[in-house]
Coordinates of C-alpha atoms in Angstrom, one line a residue:
M1 CA 1.9 6.1 -5.3
N2 CA 3.0 3.8 -7.7
L3 CA 1.9 0.3 -6.7
F4 CA 2.8 -1.8 -9.4
K5 CA 6.2 0.5 -10.4
K6 CA 9.1 -2.5 -9.4
T7 CA 6.2 -5.8 -8.6
Y8 CA 5.4 -5.9 -12.9
L9 CA 9.5 -4.6 -13.7
S10 CA 10.2 -7.6 -11.3
L11 CA 7.1 -10.2 -12.9
I12 CA 8.7 -9.1 -16.2
A13 CA 12.2 -10.6 -15.6
I14 CA 10.2 -13.6 -14.0
V15 CA 8.1 -14.7 -16.3
F16 CA 10.4 -14.3 -19.5
L17 CA 14.3 -14.2 -18.0
S18 CA 13.2 -17.5 -16.1
L19 CA 14.9 -16.3 -13.0
S20 CA 14.3 -17.7 -10.1
A21 CA 15.3 -19.1 -6.7
N22 CA 14.9 -22.2 -4.1
A23 CA 13.5 -20.9 -0.8
Q24 CA 14.9 -22.5 2.2
S25 CA 13.1 -23.7 5.2
A26 CA 14.0 -21.3 8.6
S27 CA 14.4 -23.8 11.4
N28 CA 12.1 -22.1 14.3
F29 CA 9.0 -22.5 12.5
V30 CA 7.6 -25.4 9.7
A31 CA 7.0 -23.4 6.4
K32 CA 3.7 -24.9 4.8
S33 CA 4.4 -27.8 2.5
G34 CA 2.4 -27.3 -1.0
K35 CA 0.4 -24.5 -2.5
L36 CA -2.1 -22.3 -0.4
S37 CA -5.6 -23.7 -1.3
E38 CA -7.5 -20.6 -2.7
T39 CA -9.3 -20.2 0.6
E40 CA -6.4 -20.2 2.3
L41 CA -4.6 -17.8 -0.3
K42 CA -7.7 -15.0 0.0
R43 CA -7.2 -14.8 4.1
W44 CA -3.6 -15.7 4.6
S45 CA -2.7 -12.6 6.1
H46 CA -5.0 -14.0 8.6
L47 CA -3.7 -16.9 10.0
D48 CA -0.8 -17.4 12.3
L49 CA 2.9 -18.8 11.5
A50 CA 3.0 -21.4 14.4
K51 CA -0.5 -23.2 13.4
D52 CA -0.4 -22.9 9.9
S53 CA 3.1 -22.6 9.1
V54 CA 2.1 -19.2 7.6
P55 CA 3.1 -16.0 8.3
G56 CA 0.2 -14.4 8.7
M57 CA -0.9 -11.9 11.5
S58 CA -3.0 -14.7 13.6
V59 CA -5.6 -12.5 13.2
D60 CA -8.2 -15.7 13.1
K61 CA -6.4 -16.5 16.3
A62 CA -7.2 -13.4 18.8
Y63 CA -10.8 -13.3 17.6
S64 CA -11.4 -16.9 18.5
E65 CA -9.4 -17.1 21.3
F66 CA -9.0 -13.9 22.8
L67 CA -11.6 -10.9 21.7
K68 CA -14.8 -13.4 22.3
N69 CA -17.4 -11.5 24.6
K70 CA -14.7 -8.5 24.9
K71 CA -16.9 -5.1 24.1
S72 CA -15.0 -2.5 21.2
T73 CA -15.7 1.4 20.5
V74 CA -16.0 2.6 16.8
V75 CA -12.5 3.5 15.9
I76 CA -12.1 6.1 12.4
V77 CA -9.6 5.2 10.3
G78 CA -8.4 7.7 7.8
I79 CA -7.4 6.6 4.1
V80 CA -5.2 8.7 2.6
D81 CA -5.3 7.4 -1.0
S82 CA -6.2 7.7 -4.4
G83 CA -10.1 7.1 -3.5
V84 CA -12.3 4.1 -2.0
D85 CA -15.5 3.3 -3.7
I86 CA -17.9 4.6 -1.1
E87 CA -20.4 2.4 -2.1
H88 CA -18.6 -1.6 -2.8
E89 CA -21.4 -4.0 -0.8
D90 CA -18.3 -5.0 1.3
L91 CA -17.5 -0.9 2.3
K92 CA -20.8 1.0 2.5
S93 CA -21.4 -0.4 6.0
V94 CA -18.6 1.1 7.4
I95 CA -18.0 4.5 5.8
W96 CA -17.9 7.3 8.0
T97 CA -20.2 10.5 7.8
N98 CA -19.8 13.7 8.7
K99 CA -22.9 14.7 10.7
K100 CA -22.2 17.8 11.2
E101 CA -22.6 17.9 7.3
I102 CA -26.2 18.5 5.7
A103 CA -25.9 16.6 2.7
G104 CA -26.3 18.9 -1.2
N105 CA -27.1 21.9 0.5
G106 CA -23.6 23.5 -0.5
I107 CA -22.9 25.3 2.7
D108 CA -19.6 24.4 5.3
D109 CA -22.2 23.5 8.3
D110 CA -19.6 22.5 10.6
K111 CA -17.0 25.7 9.1
N112 CA -14.2 23.6 8.5
G113 CA -13.6 24.8 5.2
Y114 CA -15.1 22.2 3.4
I115 CA -18.2 22.3 1.7
D116 CA -20.7 19.2 2.0
D117 CA -17.4 16.8 2.5
I118 CA -19.9 14.3 4.1
H119 CA -17.7 11.1 3.9
G120 CA -14.3 13.2 3.1
W121 CA -12.4 15.4 0.8
N122 CA -10.8 14.8 -2.5
F123 CA -8.1 17.1 -2.9
L124 CA -7.7 16.0 -6.2
G125 CA -10.7 17.1 -8.0
D126 CA -11.0 15.5 -11.1
I127 CA -7.1 14.9 -11.8
T128 CA -6.3 11.0 -11.9
K129 CA -3.1 11.2 -13.0
E130 CA 0.1 12.7 -12.3
N131 CA 4.1 13.9 -12.7
Y132 CA 6.8 12.5 -10.6
E133 CA 8.2 14.9 -7.9
Y134 CA 11.5 14.7 -10.2
E135 CA 10.0 15.7 -13.0
R136 CA 8.4 18.7 -11.0
I137 CA 11.5 19.5 -9.5
I138 CA 12.9 19.6 -13.2
N139 CA 10.4 21.8 -13.9
D140 CA 10.5 24.0 -11.6
K141 CA 14.3 24.5 -10.6
S142 CA 13.2 27.1 -7.6
L143 CA 11.6 24.4 -5.9
V144 CA 14.9 23.0 -4.6
D145 CA 18.6 23.6 -3.8
E146 CA 21.8 23.3 -6.2
A147 CA 22.4 19.5 -4.6
T148 CA 18.8 18.4 -5.2
Y149 CA 18.0 19.6 -8.7
A150 CA 21.8 17.9 -9.7
E151 CA 20.0 14.3 -8.2
A152 CA 16.4 15.1 -10.2
K153 CA 18.0 15.7 -13.5
K154 CA 20.0 12.0 -12.5
L155 CA 17.3 10.6 -12.4
N156 CA 15.6 11.9 -15.3
D157 CA 18.8 10.6 -17.3
N158 CA 18.4 7.3 -16.0
K159 CA 14.9 6.9 -16.7
I160 CA 15.6 7.7 -20.3
E161 CA 18.2 4.8 -20.4
E162 CA 16.4 2.3 -18.2
A163 CA 13.5 2.9 -20.8
N164 CA 15.4 2.7 -23.5
Q165 CA 16.4 -1.2 -22.3
A166 CA 13.3 -1.9 -21.1
K167 CA 11.0 -0.6 -23.9
K168 CA 11.8 -3.5 -26.0
Q169 CA 11.6 -6.2 -23.1
I170 CA 7.6 -4.6 -22.3
E171 CA 6.6 -5.3 -25.7
F172 CA 7.5 -8.4 -26.1
A173 CA 6.1 -9.1 -22.8
L174 CA 2.7 -7.7 -23.9
S175 CA 2.8 -9.1 -27.3
M176 CA 3.6 -13.0 -25.8
T177 CA 1.3 -12.6 -23.1
T178 CA -1.5 -11.5 -26.1
K179 CA -0.4 -14.2 -28.2
A180 CA -0.9 -17.1 -25.3
D181 CA -3.9 -14.8 -23.8
E182 CA -5.8 -15.3 -26.8
A183 CA -4.7 -19.3 -27.6
I184 CA -6.1 -20.3 -23.9
S185 CA -9.1 -17.8 -24.6
K186 CA -10.0 -19.4 -27.9
L187 CA -9.5 -23.0 -26.5
L188 CA -11.8 -22.2 -23.1
G189 CA -14.2 -20.4 -24.9
K190 CA -14.0 -17.4 -22.7
T191 CA -11.8 -14.2 -21.3
T192 CA -11.1 -14.5 -18.4
Y193 CA -10.2 -17.8 -16.6
T194 CA -8.1 -18.9 -13.5
A195 CA -4.8 -20.3 -13.2
E196 CA -6.5 -23.9 -12.2
E197 CA -8.4 -23.3 -15.3
V198 CA -5.1 -22.6 -17.3
D199 CA -3.4 -25.9 -15.5
A200 CA -6.5 -28.3 -16.3
I201 CA -6.0 -27.8 -19.9
V202 CA -4.5 -31.4 -21.4
S203 CA -1.9 -30.6 -24.8
T204 CA 0.6 -32.1 -26.6
D205 CA 1.1 -28.6 -28.5
A206 CA 3.9 -27.3 -27.5
E207 CA 2.5 -23.9 -28.6
I208 CA -0.2 -24.3 -26.2
N209 CA 1.6 -25.2 -23.3
K210 CA 4.6 -22.9 -24.2
D211 CA 1.2 -20.0 -23.7
K212 CA 0.2 -22.4 -20.7
S213 CA 3.4 -21.8 -18.9
I214 CA 3.4 -17.5 -19.0
L215 CA 0.1 -17.4 -18.5
K216 CA 0.5 -19.7 -15.0
R217 CA 3.0 -17.7 -14.4
M218 CA 1.7 -14.4 -14.7
L219 CA -1.8 -15.5 -12.7
S220 CA 0.3 -16.6 -10.3
Y221 CA 0.6 -12.8 -9.1
G222 CA -3.1 -12.4 -8.6
M223 CA -4.6 -10.6 -11.0
S224 CA -7.0 -11.3 -14.4
I225 CA -4.7 -11.0 -18.1
P226 CA -6.8 -8.7 -18.8
D227 CA -6.0 -6.1 -16.1
L228 CA -2.4 -7.6 -16.6
K229 CA -2.3 -6.2 -19.6
K230 CA -3.5 -3.2 -19.0
E231 CA -0.8 -2.6 -15.8
I232 CA 2.0 -3.9 -18.2
Q233 CA 0.4 -1.5 -21.1
K234 CA 0.7 1.7 -18.5
E235 CA 4.4 0.6 -17.8
L236 CA 5.0 0.9 -21.5
D237 CA 2.7 4.1 -21.7
G238 CA 5.5 4.9 -19.5
F239 CA 8.6 4.5 -21.3
V240 CA 7.1 5.9 -24.0
K241 CA 6.4 8.8 -22.3
V242 CA 10.0 9.4 -20.9
L243 CA 11.7 8.9 -24.2
S244 CA 9.3 11.4 -25.9
G245 CA 10.0 14.0 -23.4
D246 CA 6.5 14.4 -22.7
N247 CA 6.8 13.6 -19.1
L248 CA 8.6 16.9 -18.5
K249 CA 5.9 18.9 -20.6
T250 CA 2.7 18.1 -19.0
N251 CA 1.4 19.8 -15.9
Y252 CA -2.3 18.1 -14.8
R253 CA -1.9 20.8 -11.7
T254 CA -3.2 23.4 -13.6
V255 CA -6.8 22.2 -13.5
L256 CA -7.7 22.4 -9.8
G257 CA -6.6 26.2 -9.4
D258 CA -4.8 25.7 -6.7
N259 CA -1.0 26.5 -6.0
P260 CA 0.6 23.9 -4.8
N261 CA 3.3 25.5 -3.5
D262 CA 1.4 28.1 -1.3
I263 CA -0.1 26.0 1.8
N264 CA -2.1 28.9 3.3
D265 CA -4.5 28.3 -0.3
T266 CA -6.9 25.4 1.1
K267 CA -10.1 25.9 -0.8
Y268 CA -9.9 23.6 -3.8
G269 CA -10.8 20.1 -4.6
N270 CA -14.2 18.5 -3.5
N271 CA -16.3 16.3 -1.8
N272 CA -16.4 13.4 -4.4
V273 CA -14.0 11.1 -2.8
M274 CA -14.5 8.2 -5.1
G275 CA -13.1 10.8 -7.4
P276 CA -13.8 11.1 -11.6
D277 CA -13.5 7.3 -12.3
K278 CA -14.1 4.4 -10.0
E279 CA -11.7 2.1 -12.3
E280 CA -8.8 4.7 -11.1
I281 CA -9.5 4.2 -7.5
L282 CA -8.6 0.8 -7.2
H283 CA -5.8 1.1 -4.6
G284 CA -7.5 3.3 -2.1
T285 CA -10.3 0.3 -3.1
H286 CA -8.2 -2.4 -1.8
V287 CA -6.0 -0.6 0.9
A288 CA -9.5 -0.1 2.6
G289 CA -10.9 -3.5 2.2
I290 CA -7.8 -4.8 3.8
V291 CA -8.8 -2.7 6.7
A292 CA -12.2 -3.2 7.0
Q293 CA -14.3 -5.7 4.7
T294 CA -17.5 -6.6 6.9
R295 CA -16.3 -10.0 8.0
G296 CA -18.0 -13.2 8.3
N297 CA -20.8 -12.2 5.8
N298 CA -19.4 -14.8 3.0
I299 CA -18.6 -12.0 0.8
G300 CA -15.4 -11.0 -0.7
G301 CA -12.9 -10.7 2.1
D302 CA -12.7 -10.0 6.0
G303 CA -11.2 -6.5 7.0
I304 CA -8.9 -7.0 9.8
A305 CA -10.9 -4.6 12.5
N306 CA -14.4 -5.3 12.8
N307 CA -15.9 -2.1 14.5
V308 CA -13.7 1.1 12.4
Q309 CA -15.3 3.6 9.9
I310 CA -14.1 4.4 7.1
L311 CA -12.9 8.3 6.1
T312 CA -12.3 8.4 3.0
V313 CA -8.8 11.5 2.1
R314 CA -8.2 11.6 -1.7
A315 CA -5.2 13.2 -2.3
V316 CA -2.9 10.3 -3.8
P317 CA -2.5 10.1 -7.6
D318 CA -1.2 7.9 -10.6
G319 CA 2.0 9.8 -10.0
D320 CA 3.6 11.2 -7.1
E321 CA 1.4 13.2 -4.5
Y322 CA 2.0 16.6 -3.8
D323 CA 3.6 17.0 -0.3
K324 CA 0.9 19.8 0.3
D325 CA -2.2 17.4 -0.6
V326 CA -0.8 14.8 1.8
A327 CA -0.5 18.1 4.5
L328 CA -3.5 19.0 4.3
G329 CA -5.0 15.5 3.9
I330 CA -3.5 14.1 7.4
R331 CA -4.5 17.6 9.1
Y332 CA -8.3 16.8 8.0
A333 CA -8.2 13.4 8.6
V334 CA -7.2 14.4 12.2
D335 CA -9.3 17.2 12.6
N336 CA -12.5 14.5 11.8
G337 CA -11.6 12.2 14.3
A338 CA -9.5 10.0 12.8
K339 CA -7.2 7.7 15.5
V340 CA -5.7 5.6 12.7
I341 CA -4.3 7.3 9.7
N342 CA -2.8 4.7 7.1
G343 CA -0.5 6.1 3.9
S344 CA 0.0 3.7 1.3
F345 CA 2.2 6.1 -1.1
G346 CA 5.9 7.4 -1.3
K347 CA 8.3 8.9 -3.0
S348 CA 12.2 9.5 -3.1
F349 CA 11.9 13.8 -3.9
S350 CA 9.3 15.7 -0.5
P351 CA 10.5 19.8 -2.2
H352 CA 8.1 20.8 1.1
K353 CA 8.7 18.3 3.8
Q354 CA 8.3 19.8 6.5
W355 CA 4.8 21.1 5.3
V356 CA 4.0 16.7 6.0
Y357 CA 6.6 16.7 8.9
D358 CA 4.3 19.6 10.3
A359 CA 1.2 17.2 9.7
I360 CA 2.8 14.0 11.5
K361 CA 3.5 16.4 14.7
Y362 CA -0.1 17.9 14.4
A363 CA -1.3 13.8 14.4
E364 CA 1.2 12.7 17.2
S365 CA -0.3 16.0 19.3
K366 CA -3.5 15.0 18.8
D367 CA -2.8 10.9 19.8
V368 CA -3.5 9.9 16.1
L369 CA -1.5 6.6 14.4
I370 CA 0.5 6.8 10.7
V371 CA 0.8 3.9 9.6
H372 CA 3.7 4.5 6.4
A373 CA 4.3 1.9 4.1
A374 CA 8.1 1.7 3.7
G375 CA 8.2 1.5 -0.2
N376 CA 8.2 -1.2 -3.2
D377 CA 11.9 -0.7 -4.5
G378 CA 13.8 -3.0 -2.7
E379 CA 16.1 -0.3 -1.3
D380 CA 17.8 -0.1 2.2
I381 CA 15.6 3.3 3.1
D382 CA 18.0 4.0 5.8
T383 CA 20.1 5.0 3.1
E384 CA 17.9 5.6 0.2
N385 CA 15.0 8.5 0.5
N386 CA 11.3 7.5 0.9
F387 CA 9.1 10.3 2.2
P388 CA 7.0 10.9 4.3
N389 CA 9.5 10.0 7.2
D390 CA 9.5 10.6 10.7
S391 CA 13.3 11.7 10.5
D392 CA 14.9 14.0 8.5
D393 CA 18.3 12.5 9.1
K394 CA 16.6 9.1 8.8
K395 CA 18.7 8.5 12.2
T396 CA 16.2 10.6 14.9
E397 CA 12.7 10.3 14.9
F398 CA 10.7 13.8 15.4
A399 CA 7.7 11.6 16.3
D400 CA 7.0 8.8 17.7
N401 CA 3.4 8.5 16.4
M402 CA 4.5 6.9 13.0
I403 CA 5.1 3.3 11.7
T404 CA 7.0 1.9 8.4
V405 CA 6.0 -1.3 7.4
G406 CA 7.8 -3.4 5.2
A407 CA 6.0 -6.7 3.0
L408 CA 6.2 -10.2 3.8
N409 CA 5.3 -12.9 1.5
N410 CA 3.5 -15.7 2.0
E411 CA 5.6 -18.4 1.7
Y412 CA 7.7 -19.2 5.1
G413 CA 11.7 -19.4 4.8
A414 CA 14.5 -17.3 2.8
N415 CA 11.5 -16.1 1.0
V416 CA 9.8 -14.4 3.6
V417 CA 10.6 -10.9 2.8
A418 CA 8.8 -10.1 -0.7
D419 CA 11.6 -9.1 -3.3
F420 CA 10.0 -5.5 -4.1
S421 CA 10.4 -4.5 -0.3
N422 CA 12.2 -1.7 0.9
Y423 CA 13.8 -2.5 4.2
G424 CA 15.8 -1.0 7.1
A425 CA 17.3 -1.2 10.5
L426 CA 16.1 2.8 12.1
N427 CA 13.6 3.0 9.2
V428 CA 11.1 0.1 9.0
D429 CA 9.9 -0.5 11.9
V430 CA 8.0 -4.6 11.2
F431 CA 7.3 -6.6 8.6
A432 CA 3.5 -7.9 7.7
P433 CA 2.0 -9.4 4.7
G434 CA 1.6 -7.8 1.5
V435 CA 2.2 -10.2 -1.1
K436 CA -1.4 -11.8 -2.6
I437 CA -4.0 -9.6 -0.4
Y438 CA -7.9 -10.2 -1.0
A439 CA -9.6 -7.1 -0.9
S440 CA -12.0 -5.0 -2.3
T441 CA -11.8 -3.1 -5.7
P442 CA -14.1 -0.7 -7.2
N443 CA -17.6 -1.8 -8.6
N444 CA -18.3 -4.8 -6.3
K445 CA -15.6 -6.6 -7.2
Y446 CA -11.9 -8.3 -5.2
Q447 CA -8.6 -9.1 -6.5
F448 CA -5.3 -10.3 -5.3
L449 CA -2.8 -7.2 -4.9
Q450 CA 0.7 -6.6 -3.9
G451 CA 3.2 -4.1 -2.2
T452 CA 4.3 -2.6 1.0
S453 CA 0.4 -0.4 0.2
M454 CA -1.1 -4.0 1.1
A455 CA 1.3 -4.4 4.2
S456 CA 0.3 -1.3 5.8
P457 CA -3.3 -1.5 5.9
N458 CA -2.5 -4.9 7.5
V459 CA -1.2 -3.0 10.4
A460 CA -3.6 -0.4 10.5
G461 CA -6.3 -2.9 11.0
V462 CA -4.3 -5.0 13.8
A463 CA -3.9 -1.1 14.9
A464 CA -7.2 -0.3 15.2
L465 CA -8.0 -3.3 16.3
I466 CA -6.1 -2.1 19.4
R467 CA -7.4 1.1 19.5
S468 CA -11.2 -0.9 19.6
Y469 CA -10.9 -2.7 22.1
Y470 CA -8.3 -0.7 25.1
P471 CA -9.5 3.1 23.4
T472 CA -7.3 4.6 26.4
L473 CA -4.3 3.6 25.3
S474 CA -2.2 6.2 23.5
A475 CA -1.5 5.6 19.7
K476 CA 2.7 5.9 20.6
Q477 CA 1.6 3.0 23.1
V478 CA 0.1 1.2 20.2
K479 CA 3.0 1.7 18.2
H480 CA 5.5 0.5 20.1
I481 CA 3.0 -2.6 21.2
L482 CA 2.7 -3.5 17.7
M483 CA 6.3 -3.0 17.5
D484 CA 7.7 -5.7 20.7
S485 CA 4.7 -8.2 20.5
G486 CA 5.4 -9.1 16.6
T487 CA 6.7 -12.9 16.1
S488 CA 10.5 -13.0 15.8
I489 CA 12.2 -14.8 13.2
G490 CA 15.5 -16.0 14.0
E491 CA 16.9 -17.0 10.3
D492 CA 18.4 -15.4 7.1
V493 CA 16.6 -14.2 4.1
N494 CA 16.7 -13.5 0.8
V495 CA 16.9 -9.4 0.9
G496 CA 15.5 -7.9 -2.9
G497 CA 14.7 -11.3 -4.1
D498 CA 18.7 -12.4 -4.8
P499 CA 19.0 -15.1 -3.0
S500 CA 22.9 -14.7 -3.0
D501 CA 21.8 -11.5 -0.6
K502 CA 21.2 -13.4 2.4
R503 CA 20.7 -11.5 5.4
P504 CA 19.3 -11.7 8.9
F505 CA 15.8 -11.1 9.4
A506 CA 16.0 -9.1 12.3
S507 CA 18.8 -6.9 10.6
L508 CA 15.9 -5.7 8.1
S509 CA 14.1 -3.4 10.5
K510 CA 13.7 -2.0 13.8
S511 CA 11.8 -4.4 15.8
G512 CA 13.1 -7.4 13.7
R513 CA 9.8 -8.5 14.2
I514 CA 6.3 -9.5 12.3
V515 CA 2.9 -8.0 13.4
N516 CA 0.8 -10.4 15.6
A517 CA -2.8 -8.9 16.2
Y518 CA -2.8 -11.9 19.4
N519 CA 0.0 -11.4 20.4
A520 CA -0.3 -7.5 20.4
L521 CA -4.0 -7.7 22.1
I522 CA -2.5 -9.1 25.1
M523 CA -0.2 -6.6 25.6
A524 CA -2.2 -4.4 25.1
E525 CA -4.6 -5.6 27.7
K526 CA -1.4 -5.8 30.3
L527 CA -0.7 -2.5 29.0
S528 CA -4.0 -0.8 29.9
K529 CA -4.3 -2.5 33.5
T530 CA -0.2 -1.2 33.9
P531 CA -0.2 2.1 31.9
N532 CA 2.9 3.4 33.2
K533 CA 5.0 0.5 32.3
K534 CA 7.1 1.4 29.4
L535 CA 7.8 -0.6 26.4
K536 CA 11.1 -0.9 24.9
G537 CA 10.7 -0.5 20.7

């Protein structure tokens, strides 16, 4: 999992190469004129395209016009991710607790193989960083066949070439951002500031105006400048590591003590679902917040679903997740009652993909829906690999309980598909909001983040909403409701952020639609009354 892999490299290019494209409004909906207000931006994924001219999921409309006076049941949502801040002010009331386990007694009370798993399980132990899968393959050729090894070796060679080209550019970007930050911080008398505060600065100094321009662009991506500088530094450190060859030397897994190539070796990890460092669970905490932040409490953002519990499975490091951890994590969530599982992670190589396939099939047998992020490489995953998936040949699904989600921008028109989002007429099912999504981050904080990692929990939240109000519907039915009830966009859009590559929006996913909670709930109610009715998707 690497939320920032393509997003922030794209950001560097935008800021320092001054790339831009003009959006074109589509004819079947009217694009909102002007920028979104801060309030609108914080909840744009909840808005309605027809009413608000913003490509949201009509969540607010669902609550105000359809769900009033309707009863719901609690739905457990498994978050397979980097970990979740279970102490967060806007999440602690919705954290799942294992009632079969007695906290702190050091005994496996429920006899599920995991001692004191009160709020979930941590399959990573104290690991926060990991190798990428192609690096592990190069280090252990026995994991794959010759063709896959050659592919991994080629990717590493490409990474070295990319690192040589990108290192100077990112060093320049970091130095320019740091210089601009120092000047504006001194001018404002503070180290943390907003884009509005920068915009309000009036100066005739050309250097100050140049610094303003850089920082306004940077801040437009929803992160504070200190946090953004950290992410740029991470990118730079990654390139330095590749150039030195250290990426092939480090083995993080040894501290865990298990054999990652043995699916039957399950006695590892611990019950600390927040891991050793709260700052490292930003991703999982944000994902959980998108699904389940408390609605209407006037702090932070609002979650999509209003009657859920978050079950945490810590299995996704900074790097590529192990197939074993993902497979066991899915099974753990299923066995502990999750009816929806969110997976905001992915990778291009999967040596033990069959373990994950079997876990997906197991979830299907237990009527559990898996919602998965399509990936942030701007690629067609009908041809490129993106694991885990539900089709080994990219054509025929082996299970019907998994839905793959691409990301939308908040600007309706030609740029409505996020420039980083993967797509695929067969292997992406739907699109949902994934740019500038506001949600919880560790230590009672909130941030705007972006990626298909954010689009996926938006859909998981709607899925949980459906399962909460219509619990008799199956995972398969909910999947197809999400696909069949979405909003169609009958226009051409830019692919990969490239205005010269325009394609029909309908060609970028199987459904050709964006998720619409209001429509989905209406369809769910109708289907719950006619359970034998067949869906199209």
